[in-house]
Coordinates of C-alpha atoms in Angstrom, one line a residue:
M1 CA 50.1 198.5 -99.4
G2 CA 51.0 198.2 -103.1
R3 CA 54.5 198.8 -104.4
P4 CA 55.4 202.4 -105.2
R5 CA 55.2 203.2 -108.9
T6 CA 58.6 204.8 -108.7
P7 CA 61.3 202.7 -106.9
L8 CA 62.7 204.4 -103.8
L9 CA 66.2 203.2 -104.7
D10 CA 68.2 203.0 -107.9
R11 CA 71.8 204.0 -108.7
E12 CA 70.7 207.4 -110.1
R13 CA 68.9 208.4 -107.0
I14 CA 71.7 207.1 -104.7
T15 CA 74.3 209.1 -106.7
T16 CA 72.2 212.3 -106.7
T17 CA 71.6 212.0 -102.9
A18 CA 75.3 211.3 -102.2
L19 CA 76.3 214.3 -104.3
Q20 CA 73.8 216.5 -102.4
L21 CA 75.3 215.4 -99.1
V22 CA 78.9 216.0 -100.4
D23 CA 77.9 219.5 -101.6
E24 CA 76.4 220.3 -98.2
Q25 CA 79.0 218.7 -95.9
G26 CA 82.0 217.5 -97.8
D27 CA 81.3 213.8 -97.3
F28 CA 78.5 211.2 -97.1
S29 CA 77.6 208.0 -95.3
V30 CA 75.4 205.2 -96.6
P31 CA 73.0 205.5 -93.6
Q32 CA 72.6 209.2 -94.5
I33 CA 71.7 208.3 -98.0
A34 CA 69.2 205.7 -96.8
R35 CA 67.5 208.2 -94.5
R36 CA 67.1 210.8 -97.2
L37 CA 65.6 208.3 -99.5
G38 CA 63.4 206.8 -96.9
A39 CA 65.0 203.4 -97.2
Q40 CA 67.0 200.9 -95.1
T41 CA 70.8 201.1 -95.2
A42 CA 70.9 197.5 -96.2
S43 CA 68.7 198.2 -99.2
V44 CA 71.2 200.8 -100.5
Y45 CA 73.9 198.1 -100.6
H46 CA 71.7 196.0 -102.9
H47 CA 72.2 198.7 -105.6
V48 CA 75.9 199.7 -105.2
D49 CA 79.3 198.1 -104.5
G50 CA 79.6 199.7 -101.0
R51 CA 80.9 203.1 -100.2
D52 CA 83.7 202.8 -102.8
G53 CA 81.1 202.1 -105.4
I54 CA 79.2 205.2 -104.5
V55 CA 82.4 207.3 -104.7
E56 CA 83.0 206.0 -108.3
L57 CA 79.4 206.9 -109.1
L58 CA 80.0 210.4 -107.9
R59 CA 83.2 210.5 -109.9
E60 CA 81.2 209.5 -113.0
R61 CA 78.5 212.1 -112.3
V62 CA 80.9 215.0 -111.8
C63 CA 83.1 214.0 -114.8
D64 CA 80.1 213.7 -117.1
A65 CA 80.2 217.5 -117.2
I66 CA 83.7 217.4 -118.7
D67 CA 83.7 217.8 -122.5
D68 CA 86.1 215.2 -123.7
A69 CA 85.4 216.3 -127.3
A70 CA 87.7 219.2 -126.4
L71 CA 90.5 216.7 -126.8
D72 CA 89.8 216.4 -130.5
R73 CA 90.7 220.1 -131.2
E74 CA 93.7 221.2 -133.1
P75 CA 96.4 221.9 -132.3
W76 CA 97.2 219.8 -129.3
D77 CA 97.7 222.8 -126.9
A78 CA 94.3 224.2 -127.9
A79 CA 92.8 220.8 -127.1
M80 CA 94.5 220.7 -123.7
A81 CA 93.4 224.2 -122.8
A82 CA 89.8 223.5 -123.8
W83 CA 89.8 220.3 -121.8
A84 CA 91.3 222.1 -118.8
R85 CA 88.6 224.8 -118.8
S86 CA 85.8 222.2 -119.1
Y87 CA 87.4 220.1 -116.4
R88 CA 87.7 223.1 -114.1
A89 CA 84.1 224.1 -114.6
A90 CA 82.9 220.5 -113.8
F91 CA 84.7 220.4 -110.5
A92 CA 84.0 224.0 -109.6
A93 CA 80.3 223.1 -109.5
H94 CA 81.1 220.6 -106.7
P95 CA 84.3 221.8 -105.0
R96 CA 83.6 219.8 -101.8
A97 CA 83.8 216.6 -103.9
I98 CA 87.5 217.3 -104.8
P99 CA 89.1 216.0 -101.6
L100 CA 86.9 212.9 -101.7
L101 CA 87.6 212.1 -105.3
T102 CA 91.3 212.9 -105.2
T103 CA 92.0 210.6 -102.3
S104 CA 90.6 207.4 -103.8
P105 CA 91.8 205.5 -106.9
V106 CA 90.1 206.1 -110.2
R107 CA 88.2 202.9 -111.1
A108 CA 85.1 204.2 -113.1
Q109 CA 85.5 202.9 -116.6
K110 CA 83.9 205.9 -118.2
V111 CA 86.4 208.2 -116.5
L112 CA 89.4 205.9 -117.3
L113 CA 88.3 206.1 -121.0
Q114 CA 88.6 209.9 -120.9
Y115 CA 92.2 209.5 -119.5
E116 CA 92.9 207.1 -122.3
K117 CA 91.8 209.7 -124.8
A118 CA 94.0 212.3 -123.3
V119 CA 97.0 209.9 -123.4
V120 CA 96.3 209.1 -127.1
R121 CA 96.1 212.8 -127.9
L122 CA 99.4 213.6 -126.2
L123 CA 101.2 210.7 -127.9
A124 CA 99.8 211.8 -131.2
A125 CA 101.2 215.3 -130.6
G126 CA 104.7 213.8 -130.1
F127 CA 105.1 213.6 -126.4
R128 CA 107.3 210.9 -125.1
L129 CA 105.4 208.1 -123.2
A130 CA 107.3 208.9 -120.0
D131 CA 106.2 212.5 -120.2
V132 CA 102.5 211.9 -120.8
M133 CA 101.3 211.3 -117.2
P134 CA 103.3 214.2 -115.7
V135 CA 101.6 216.4 -118.3
I136 CA 98.1 215.1 -117.4
I137 CA 98.7 215.2 -113.6
G138 CA 100.2 218.7 -113.9
L139 CA 97.1 219.8 -115.7
E140 CA 94.9 218.2 -113.0
N141 CA 96.8 219.9 -110.2
L142 CA 96.3 223.3 -111.9
V143 CA 92.6 222.6 -112.6
L144 CA 91.6 221.2 -109.2
G145 CA 93.4 223.9 -107.3
S146 CA 91.7 226.6 -109.4
A147 CA 88.3 224.9 -108.9
L148 CA 88.8 225.1 -105.1
D149 CA 89.8 228.7 -105.5
M150 CA 86.6 229.5 -107.3
A151 CA 84.7 228.3 -104.2
A152 CA 86.7 230.7 -102.0
P153 CA 85.5 234.2 -101.1
E154 CA 86.4 236.8 -103.8
M155 CA 88.6 238.6 -101.3
M156 CA 90.7 236.1 -99.3
W157 CA 92.9 238.8 -97.6
E158 CA 91.3 240.9 -94.8
L159 CA 93.5 243.8 -93.9
A160 CA 92.7 245.1 -90.4
D161 CA 95.4 247.8 -90.8
E162 CA 96.2 248.7 -94.4
T163 CA 99.0 251.0 -93.3
A164 CA 100.9 247.9 -92.1
T165 CA 100.8 246.3 -95.6
P166 CA 100.4 249.2 -98.0
R167 CA 101.8 247.5 -101.1
L168 CA 99.5 244.5 -100.5
A169 CA 96.5 246.8 -100.0
A170 CA 97.3 248.6 -103.3
A171 CA 97.8 245.3 -105.2
L172 CA 94.4 244.0 -103.9
A173 CA 92.7 247.3 -104.8
A174 CA 94.1 247.0 -108.3
V175 CA 92.5 243.6 -108.9
A176 CA 89.3 243.8 -110.9
G177 CA 86.5 241.2 -110.8
G178 CA 87.2 237.7 -112.0
R179 CA 90.3 237.2 -109.9
S180 CA 90.0 233.4 -110.1
D181 CA 89.6 233.3 -113.8
A182 CA 92.5 235.6 -114.5
S183 CA 94.7 233.6 -112.2
F184 CA 93.7 230.3 -113.8
E185 CA 94.4 231.6 -117.3
L186 CA 97.8 232.9 -116.2
A187 CA 98.7 229.5 -114.7
L188 CA 97.3 227.7 -117.8
D189 CA 99.5 229.8 -120.1
G190 CA 102.6 229.0 -118.0
Y191 CA 101.7 225.3 -118.0
L192 CA 101.2 225.1 -121.7
A193 CA 104.5 227.0 -122.4
R194 CA 106.3 224.4 -120.3
C195 CA 104.6 221.6 -122.1
R196 CA 105.6 223.1 -125.5
R197 CA 109.3 223.2 -124.3
L198 CA 108.9 219.6 -123.2
L199 CA 107.6 218.6 -126.5
D200 CA 110.5 220.4 -128.3
T201 CA 112.9 218.2 -126.4
S202 CA 111.0 215.1 -127.5
A203 CA 111.5 215.9 -131.2

């Protein structure tokens, strides 16, 4: 048999297959990737730096959807808000990847460069160096929690007996569509207000 015109394996196909598995089941294994691509497990390892290398490829793929140009906006708080919304949308598309990516160190150079840009933006705005990472990590906590919330059912509270919790029932009934978006914007406003106060103390 001649060689296939399109190679069975390359980093792009491995990443796509791993992300499909994560979207389906929340994790992946190298043998699963190999089976889906009709290849041997050992052959996958010829293209990637083990499981950790695949995790970083997944991180790059998901983070490719984050618009780092948002960080160029003025003023700084508009930049952070736009970055947060883009960041949230990227991870909301793959919520099952969040536990996988948040429990392993960030090594992908492309992703590290985006963090570098965020650090530079905050320093230029006047934040103290010691405050920069808490500001970024706080934003990530907000964004990733909201991205998980977007994957949840629209109604997370099931009331078997509304008479037992009448105020809760009324509050739930008063919520219009877009519960997750409204909650995210509320939390984002509070986060930015706290960051503005932090910046004022840096002046």
